[in-house]
PDB file of C-alpha atoms in Angstrom:
ATOM      1  CA  UNK A   1     -14.460   0.295  16.726  1.00 81.00           C
ATOM      2  CA  UNK A   2     -17.191   1.919  14.650  1.00 91.00           C
ATOM      3  CA  UNK A   3     -19.311  -0.015  12.174  1.00 94.00           C
ATOM      4  CA  UNK A   4     -17.642   1.825   9.298  1.00 95.00           C
ATOM      5  CA  UNK A   5     -14.148   0.902  10.507  1.00 96.00           C
ATOM      6  CA  UNK A   6     -15.215  -2.729  10.948  1.00 96.00           C
ATOM      7  CA  UNK A   7     -16.430  -2.788   7.349  1.00 97.00           C
ATOM      8  CA  UNK A   8     -13.181  -1.273   6.127  1.00 98.00           C
ATOM      9  CA  UNK A   9     -11.147  -3.785   8.119  1.00 98.00           C
ATOM     10  CA  UNK A  10     -13.147  -6.586   6.527  1.00 98.00           C
ATOM     11  CA  UNK A  11     -12.426  -5.094   3.101  1.00 98.00           C
ATOM     12  CA  UNK A  12      -8.703  -5.088   3.866  1.00 98.00           C
ATOM     13  CA  UNK A  13      -8.784  -8.686   5.074  1.00 98.00           C
ATOM     14  CA  UNK A  14     -10.457  -9.740   1.830  1.00 97.00           C
ATOM     15  CA  UNK A  15      -7.547  -8.187  -0.067  1.00 98.00           C
ATOM     16  CA  UNK A  16      -4.579  -9.758   1.728  1.00 97.00           C
ATOM     17  CA  UNK A  17      -5.472 -13.414   2.240  1.00 87.00           C
ATOM     18  CA  UNK A  18      -3.829 -15.670   4.818  1.00 92.00           C
ATOM     19  CA  UNK A  19      -0.500 -15.089   6.512  1.00 96.00           C
ATOM     20  CA  UNK A  20      -0.908 -11.325   6.872  1.00 98.00           C
ATOM     21  CA  UNK A  21      -2.369  -9.734   9.999  1.00 98.00           C
ATOM     22  CA  UNK A  22      -4.087  -6.393   9.506  1.00 98.00           C
ATOM     23  CA  UNK A  23      -5.533  -3.618  11.639  1.00 98.00           C
ATOM     24  CA  UNK A  24      -7.548  -0.468  10.917  1.00 98.00           C
ATOM     25  CA  UNK A  25      -8.806   2.587  12.779  1.00 97.00           C
ATOM     26  CA  UNK A  26     -10.177   6.087  12.320  1.00 96.00           C
ATOM     27  CA  UNK A  27      -7.338   8.631  12.818  1.00 94.00           C
ATOM     28  CA  UNK A  28      -9.849  11.179  14.068  1.00 92.00           C
ATOM     29  CA  UNK A  29     -10.345   8.991  17.155  1.00 92.00           C
ATOM     30  CA  UNK A  30      -7.327   9.357  19.502  1.00 90.00           C
ATOM     31  CA  UNK A  31      -4.856   6.468  19.195  1.00 88.00           C
ATOM     32  CA  UNK A  32      -1.830   5.512  21.306  1.00 89.00           C
ATOM     33  CA  UNK A  33       1.090   7.871  20.813  1.00 86.00           C
ATOM     34  CA  UNK A  34       3.997   6.751  18.632  1.00 86.00           C
ATOM     35  CA  UNK A  35       6.865   5.105  20.465  1.00 84.00           C
ATOM     36  CA  UNK A  36       9.693   7.570  21.167  1.00 87.00           C
ATOM     37  CA  UNK A  37      11.927   5.883  18.575  1.00 84.00           C
ATOM     38  CA  UNK A  38       9.196   6.309  15.968  1.00 83.00           C
ATOM     39  CA  UNK A  39       8.358   9.905  16.809  1.00 78.00           C
ATOM     40  CA  UNK A  40      12.043  10.842  16.628  1.00 77.00           C
ATOM     41  CA  UNK A  41      11.841  10.596  12.849  1.00 70.00           C
ATOM     42  CA  UNK A  42       9.079  13.180  12.534  1.00 73.00           C
ATOM     43  CA  UNK A  43       9.885  16.701  11.511  1.00 68.00           C
ATOM     44  CA  UNK A  44       9.189  19.355  14.126  1.00 66.00           C
ATOM     45  CA  UNK A  45       7.236  21.192  11.419  1.00 68.00           C
ATOM     46  CA  UNK A  46       4.699  18.383  11.005  1.00 68.00           C
ATOM     47  CA  UNK A  47       1.139  19.650  11.237  1.00 80.00           C
ATOM     48  CA  UNK A  48      -1.350  18.060  13.633  1.00 82.00           C
ATOM     49  CA  UNK A  49      -3.081  16.148  10.829  1.00 83.00           C
ATOM     50  CA  UNK A  50       0.198  14.478   9.801  1.00 82.00           C
ATOM     51  CA  UNK A  51       1.078  13.640  13.416  1.00 86.00           C
ATOM     52  CA  UNK A  52      -2.395  12.197  14.035  1.00 90.00           C
ATOM     53  CA  UNK A  53      -2.312   9.993  10.937  1.00 91.00           C
ATOM     54  CA  UNK A  54       1.273   8.925  11.658  1.00 91.00           C
ATOM     55  CA  UNK A  55       0.321   7.885  15.204  1.00 93.00           C
ATOM     56  CA  UNK A  56      -2.693   5.956  13.938  1.00 95.00           C
ATOM     57  CA  UNK A  57      -0.690   4.111  11.292  1.00 96.00           C
ATOM     58  CA  UNK A  58       2.073   3.123  13.716  1.00 95.00           C
ATOM     59  CA  UNK A  59      -0.491   2.049  16.323  1.00 96.00           C
ATOM     60  CA  UNK A  60      -2.136  -0.229  13.749  1.00 97.00           C
ATOM     61  CA  UNK A  61       1.243  -1.659  12.752  1.00 98.00           C
ATOM     62  CA  UNK A  62       1.986  -2.546  16.378  1.00 97.00           C
ATOM     63  CA  UNK A  63      -1.482  -4.071  16.773  1.00 97.00           C
ATOM     64  CA  UNK A  64      -0.899  -6.207  13.675  1.00 98.00           C
ATOM     65  CA  UNK A  65       2.434  -7.382  15.136  1.00 98.00           C
ATOM     66  CA  UNK A  66       0.688  -8.484  18.314  1.00 98.00           C
ATOM     67  CA  UNK A  67      -2.002 -10.301  16.312  1.00 98.00           C
ATOM     68  CA  UNK A  68       0.767 -12.098  14.417  1.00 98.00           C
ATOM     69  CA  UNK A  69       2.280 -13.262  17.704  1.00 97.00           C
ATOM     70  CA  UNK A  70       5.153 -10.766  17.943  1.00 97.00           C
ATOM     71  CA  UNK A  71       5.778  -8.110  20.588  1.00 96.00           C
ATOM     72  CA  UNK A  72       4.872  -4.564  19.630  1.00 95.00           C
ATOM     73  CA  UNK A  73       8.041  -2.964  18.273  1.00 95.00           C
ATOM     74  CA  UNK A  74       8.817   0.431  16.763  1.00 95.00           C
ATOM     75  CA  UNK A  75       8.565   0.963  13.011  1.00 95.00           C
ATOM     76  CA  UNK A  76      11.240   3.495  12.185  1.00 91.00           C
ATOM     77  CA  UNK A  77      11.191   6.051   9.376  1.00 88.00           C
ATOM     78  CA  UNK A  78      13.775   5.037   6.777  1.00 84.00           C
ATOM     79  CA  UNK A  79      16.191   7.139   4.783  1.00 77.00           C
ATOM     80  CA  UNK A  80      13.641   7.512   1.964  1.00 77.00           C
ATOM     81  CA  UNK A  81      10.690   7.920   4.375  1.00 80.00           C
ATOM     82  CA  UNK A  82       9.584   4.292   3.922  1.00 88.00           C
ATOM     83  CA  UNK A  83       8.841   2.254   7.078  1.00 93.00           C
ATOM     84  CA  UNK A  84      11.706   0.145   8.422  1.00 93.00           C
ATOM     85  CA  UNK A  85      10.315  -3.087   9.828  1.00 96.00           C
ATOM     86  CA  UNK A  86      11.754  -5.071  12.744  1.00 96.00           C
ATOM     87  CA  UNK A  87      13.891  -8.103  11.952  1.00 95.00           C
ATOM     88  CA  UNK A  88      11.809 -11.044  10.817  1.00 96.00           C
ATOM     89  CA  UNK A  89       8.848  -8.916   9.739  1.00 98.00           C
ATOM     90  CA  UNK A  90       7.640  -7.104   6.644  1.00 97.00           C
ATOM     91  CA  UNK A  91       4.596  -4.908   6.284  1.00 98.00           C
ATOM     92  CA  UNK A  92       2.909  -1.811   4.998  1.00 98.00           C
ATOM     93  CA  UNK A  93       1.132   1.236   6.434  1.00 97.00           C
ATOM     94  CA  UNK A  94      -1.381   3.503   4.724  1.00 97.00           C
ATOM     95  CA  UNK A  95      -3.758   6.245   5.800  1.00 95.00           C
ATOM     96  CA  UNK A  96      -6.156   8.932   4.688  1.00 94.00           C
ATOM     97  CA  UNK A  97      -7.885  11.583   6.763  1.00 90.00           C
ATOM     98  CA  UNK A  98     -10.590   9.057   7.738  1.00 93.00           C
ATOM     99  CA  UNK A  99      -8.809   5.707   7.777  1.00 97.00           C
ATOM    100  CA  UNK A 100      -5.475   4.238   8.880  1.00 97.00           C
ATOM    101  CA  UNK A 101      -4.470   0.682   8.046  1.00 98.00           C
ATOM    102  CA  UNK A 102      -1.471  -1.591   8.472  1.00 98.00           C
ATOM    103  CA  UNK A 103      -0.539  -5.138   7.571  1.00 98.00           C
ATOM    104  CA  UNK A 104       2.313  -7.254   8.934  1.00 98.00           C
ATOM    105  CA  UNK A 105       3.634 -10.681   7.974  1.00 98.00           C
ATOM    106  CA  UNK A 106       6.641 -12.885   8.621  1.00 98.00           C
ATOM    107  CA  UNK A 107       9.509 -12.029   6.295  1.00 97.00           C
ATOM    108  CA  UNK A 108      10.066 -15.762   5.843  1.00 97.00           C
ATOM    109  CA  UNK A 109       6.657 -15.936   4.126  1.00 97.00           C
ATOM    110  CA  UNK A 110       6.501 -12.639   2.212  1.00 97.00           C
ATOM    111  CA  UNK A 111       9.193 -10.657   0.463  1.00 96.00           C
ATOM    112  CA  UNK A 112       7.013  -7.590   0.236  1.00 96.00           C
ATOM    113  CA  UNK A 113       3.569  -6.207   1.095  1.00 97.00           C
ATOM    114  CA  UNK A 114       1.983  -3.047  -0.225  1.00 98.00           C
ATOM    115  CA  UNK A 115      -1.260  -1.565   1.106  1.00 98.00           C
ATOM    116  CA  UNK A 116      -3.050   1.589   0.029  1.00 98.00           C
ATOM    117  CA  UNK A 117      -6.315   3.239   1.054  1.00 98.00           C
ATOM    118  CA  UNK A 118      -7.825   6.216  -0.752  1.00 98.00           C
ATOM    119  CA  UNK A 119     -11.005   8.183  -0.278  1.00 97.00           C
ATOM    120  CA  UNK A 120     -13.557   6.982  -2.856  1.00 98.00           C
ATOM    121  CA  UNK A 121     -13.559  10.191  -4.876  1.00 97.00           C
ATOM    122  CA  UNK A 122     -12.887  10.547  -8.609  1.00 98.00           C
ATOM    123  CA  UNK A 123      -9.357  10.984  -9.871  1.00 98.00           C
ATOM    124  CA  UNK A 124      -9.236  14.506 -11.253  1.00 97.00           C
ATOM    125  CA  UNK A 125      -9.087  14.522 -15.081  1.00 97.00           C
ATOM    126  CA  UNK A 126      -6.018  16.769 -15.039  1.00 97.00           C
ATOM    127  CA  UNK A 127      -4.123  13.926 -13.288  1.00 97.00           C
ATOM    128  CA  UNK A 128      -5.077  11.171 -15.702  1.00 98.00           C
ATOM    129  CA  UNK A 129      -2.102  11.619 -18.028  1.00 98.00           C
ATOM    130  CA  UNK A 130       0.391  11.687 -15.147  1.00 97.00           C
ATOM    131  CA  UNK A 131      -0.919   8.501 -13.510  1.00 98.00           C
ATOM    132  CA  UNK A 132      -2.641   6.403 -16.184  1.00 98.00           C
ATOM    133  CA  UNK A 133      -1.290   5.090 -19.494  1.00 98.00           C
ATOM    134  CA  UNK A 134      -3.214   5.501 -22.740  1.00 98.00           C
ATOM    135  CA  UNK A 135      -4.450   1.896 -22.490  1.00 98.00           C
ATOM    136  CA  UNK A 136      -5.492   2.408 -18.861  1.00 98.00           C
ATOM    137  CA  UNK A 137      -7.407   5.541 -19.821  1.00 98.00           C
ATOM    138  CA  UNK A 138      -9.165   3.681 -22.627  1.00 98.00           C
ATOM    139  CA  UNK A 139     -10.226   1.042 -20.114  1.00 98.00           C
ATOM    140  CA  UNK A 140     -11.378   3.731 -17.663  1.00 98.00           C
ATOM    141  CA  UNK A 141     -13.574   5.417 -20.260  1.00 98.00           C
ATOM    142  CA  UNK A 142     -15.284   2.096 -20.978  1.00 98.00           C
ATOM    143  CA  UNK A 143     -16.363   1.767 -17.326  1.00 97.00           C
ATOM    144  CA  UNK A 144     -19.476   3.211 -15.705  1.00 97.00           C
ATOM    145  CA  UNK A 145     -17.470   5.606 -13.498  1.00 98.00           C
ATOM    146  CA  UNK A 146     -14.144   6.522 -15.191  1.00 98.00           C
ATOM    147  CA  UNK A 147     -13.060   8.872 -12.399  1.00 98.00           C
ATOM    148  CA  UNK A 148     -13.508   6.206  -9.737  1.00 98.00           C
ATOM    149  CA  UNK A 149     -11.574   3.716 -11.866  1.00 98.00           C
ATOM    150  CA  UNK A 150      -8.793   6.266 -12.195  1.00 98.00           C
ATOM    151  CA  UNK A 151      -8.577   6.450  -8.420  1.00 98.00           C
ATOM    152  CA  UNK A 152      -8.514   2.635  -8.324  1.00 98.00           C
ATOM    153  CA  UNK A 153      -5.570   2.613 -10.756  1.00 98.00           C
ATOM    154  CA  UNK A 154      -3.774   5.220  -8.647  1.00 98.00           C
ATOM    155  CA  UNK A 155      -4.313   3.193  -5.468  1.00 98.00           C
ATOM    156  CA  UNK A 156      -3.311  -0.129  -7.034  1.00 98.00           C
ATOM    157  CA  UNK A 157      -0.090   1.371  -8.392  1.00 98.00           C
ATOM    158  CA  UNK A 158       0.677   2.829  -4.968  1.00 97.00           C
ATOM    159  CA  UNK A 159       0.212  -0.621  -3.404  1.00 98.00           C
ATOM    160  CA  UNK A 160       2.360  -2.328  -6.047  1.00 98.00           C
ATOM    161  CA  UNK A 161       5.115   0.294  -5.710  1.00 96.00           C
ATOM    162  CA  UNK A 162       5.195  -0.166  -1.933  1.00 96.00           C
ATOM    163  CA  UNK A 163       5.335  -3.934  -2.392  1.00 97.00           C
ATOM    164  CA  UNK A 164       8.272  -3.865  -4.797  1.00 96.00           C
ATOM    165  CA  UNK A 165      10.214  -1.250  -2.821  1.00 94.00           C
ATOM    166  CA  UNK A 166      11.297  -3.752  -0.178  1.00 91.00           C
ATOM    167  CA  UNK A 167      13.125  -5.627  -2.955  1.00 93.00           C
ATOM    168  CA  UNK A 168      14.329  -2.879  -5.307  1.00 93.00           C
ATOM    169  CA  UNK A 169      14.730   0.061  -2.890  1.00 91.00           C
ATOM    170  CA  UNK A 170      13.698   2.169  -5.901  1.00 89.00           C
ATOM    171  CA  UNK A 171      11.116   4.870  -6.455  1.00 87.00           C
ATOM    172  CA  UNK A 172       9.999   5.735  -9.983  1.00 91.00           C
ATOM    173  CA  UNK A 173       7.085   7.286 -11.843  1.00 92.00           C
ATOM    174  CA  UNK A 174       3.595   5.959 -12.379  1.00 95.00           C
ATOM    175  CA  UNK A 175       4.578   5.011 -15.924  1.00 95.00           C
ATOM    176  CA  UNK A 176       6.876   2.332 -14.467  1.00 96.00           C
ATOM    177  CA  UNK A 177       3.922  -0.047 -14.186  1.00 97.00           C
ATOM    178  CA  UNK A 178       0.797  -0.714 -16.201  1.00 98.00           C
ATOM    179  CA  UNK A 179      -2.274  -2.338 -14.699  1.00 98.00           C
ATOM    180  CA  UNK A 180      -4.571  -5.079 -15.828  1.00 98.00           C
ATOM    181  CA  UNK A 181      -7.739  -4.992 -13.718  1.00 98.00           C
ATOM    182  CA  UNK A 182     -10.331  -7.754 -13.474  1.00 98.00           C
ATOM    183  CA  UNK A 183     -13.418  -6.158 -11.951  1.00 98.00           C
ATOM    184  CA  UNK A 184     -15.492  -9.370 -11.421  1.00 97.00           C
ATOM    185  CA  UNK A 185     -12.749 -11.015  -9.339  1.00 98.00           C
ATOM    186  CA  UNK A 186     -11.563  -7.742  -7.720  1.00 98.00           C
ATOM    187  CA  UNK A 187      -7.978  -8.540  -8.693  1.00 98.00           C
ATOM    188  CA  UNK A 188      -5.241  -6.720 -10.567  1.00 98.00           C
ATOM    189  CA  UNK A 189      -1.829  -7.333 -12.070  1.00 98.00           C
ATOM    190  CA  UNK A 190       0.800  -4.594 -12.039  1.00 98.00           C
ATOM    191  CA  UNK A 191       3.225  -5.185 -14.908  1.00 98.00           C
ATOM    192  CA  UNK A 192       6.658  -3.503 -15.048  1.00 97.00           C
ATOM    193  CA  UNK A 193       7.056  -1.444 -18.224  1.00 97.00           C
ATOM    194  CA  UNK A 194      10.832  -1.249 -17.830  1.00 94.00           C
ATOM    195  CA  UNK A 195      13.668  -2.687 -15.779  1.00 93.00           C
ATOM    196  CA  UNK A 196      13.762  -1.672 -12.116  1.00 92.00           C
ATOM    197  CA  UNK A 197      16.454  -4.066 -10.974  1.00 91.00           C
ATOM    198  CA  UNK A 198      16.169  -6.745  -9.826  1.00 94.00           C
ATOM    199  CA  UNK A 199      12.734  -6.551 -11.475  1.00 95.00           C
ATOM    200  CA  UNK A 200      12.692  -6.761 -15.246  1.00 94.00           C
ATOM    201  CA  UNK A 201      10.291  -5.412 -17.830  1.00 96.00           C
ATOM    202  CA  UNK A 202       7.269  -7.715 -17.986  1.00 96.00           C
ATOM    203  CA  UNK A 203       7.516  -8.903 -14.367  1.00 96.00           C
ATOM    204  CA  UNK A 204       4.179  -8.824 -12.543  1.00 97.00           C
ATOM    205  CA  UNK A 205       2.958  -8.195  -9.024  1.00 97.00           C
ATOM    206  CA  UNK A 206      -0.512  -9.483  -8.172  1.00 97.00           C
ATOM    207  CA  UNK A 207      -3.017  -7.695  -6.002  1.00 98.00           C
ATOM    208  CA  UNK A 208      -6.620  -7.389  -4.887  1.00 98.00           C
ATOM    209  CA  UNK A 209      -8.957  -4.493  -4.238  1.00 98.00           C
ATOM    210  CA  UNK A 210     -12.212  -3.611  -2.489  1.00 98.00           C
ATOM    211  CA  UNK A 211     -14.458  -0.574  -2.854  1.00 98.00           C
ATOM    212  CA  UNK A 212     -17.001   0.461  -0.218  1.00 97.00           C
ATOM    213  CA  UNK A 213     -17.650   2.391   2.989  1.00 97.00           C
ATOM    214  CA  UNK A 214     -16.308   5.533   1.344  1.00 97.00           C
ATOM    215  CA  UNK A 215     -12.842   4.190   0.492  1.00 98.00           C
ATOM    216  CA  UNK A 216     -10.861   2.226  -2.074  1.00 98.00           C
ATOM    217  CA  UNK A 217      -8.535  -0.389  -0.560  1.00 98.00           C
ATOM    218  CA  UNK A 218      -5.782  -2.144  -2.513  1.00 98.00           C
ATOM    219  CA  UNK A 219      -3.158  -4.698  -1.527  1.00 98.00           C
ATOM    220  CA  UNK A 220      -0.243  -6.223  -3.413  1.00 98.00           C
ATOM    221  CA  UNK A 221       1.950  -9.068  -2.186  1.00 97.00           C
ATOM    222  CA  UNK A 222       5.133 -10.874  -3.164  1.00 97.00           C
ATOM    223  CA  UNK A 223       5.469 -14.357  -1.660  1.00 96.00           C
ATOM    224  CA  UNK A 224       8.935 -15.035  -0.287  1.00 96.00           C
ATOM    225  CA  UNK A 225       9.681 -17.710  -2.871  1.00 94.00           C
ATOM    226  CA  UNK A 226       8.883 -15.351  -5.759  1.00 93.00           C
ATOM    227  CA  UNK A 227      10.857 -12.484  -4.211  1.00 93.00           C
ATOM    228  CA  UNK A 228      13.909 -14.745  -3.747  1.00 93.00           C
ATOM    229  CA  UNK A 229      13.706 -15.939  -7.358  1.00 93.00           C
ATOM    230  CA  UNK A 230      13.634 -12.335  -8.580  1.00 90.00           C
ATOM    231  CA  UNK A 231      16.542 -11.352  -6.373  1.00 90.00           C
ATOM    232  CA  UNK A 232      18.685 -14.362  -7.362  1.00 87.00           C
ATOM    233  CA  UNK A 233      17.974 -13.801 -11.058  1.00 81.00           C
ATOM    234  CA  UNK A 234      19.446 -10.307 -10.832  1.00 59.00           C
ATOM    235  CA  UNK A 235      22.794 -11.512  -9.477  1.00 64.00           C
TER     236      UNK A 235
END
């Protein structure tokens, strides 16, 4: 593992806390091939870059399973392209052209996990309105590097959306959540701006972030107890 990947792995660990095993690699370095059951979900038209990043992400997911004390098992591609985790496990996979990451935890401890990694490049101004609310943009403009903060907002929303998906099975636009970011503590809250059952407007998902080694890493988690309360409330 290169020094840069070790740094990025340390960044990810700082974002997830205890109970979640994580792994990271550089997709440009050959990784074990996907298991046949995993590869079966790939389109024959997938380009090499997509296949390489897919293989790296699945390899990291299996490594995280082993670190958690489980056998390496396939992570299937679900109906809506989201990973389908083996019984008893929950997790998240993310990758860019230079980094692949995965995190896995016991489903008895976490109702959902969302990870995201992005290259540390500015969010293009033409995307601000599509991704960031007016209040988020006001906050961005008050920071030293608004473009970088825009990319942080994008990444944190991606992580929060992945985290909630295991409960809601819903996809929706970036305006479905609004972020509150605390830079000194490297934490964020993603607040629902409308009902996405069983989540209700005003519900929050907490997360952490790290910036360095050329990437932005974000992680959001829902403890099992909180996820069960949300699910029971909606019945």
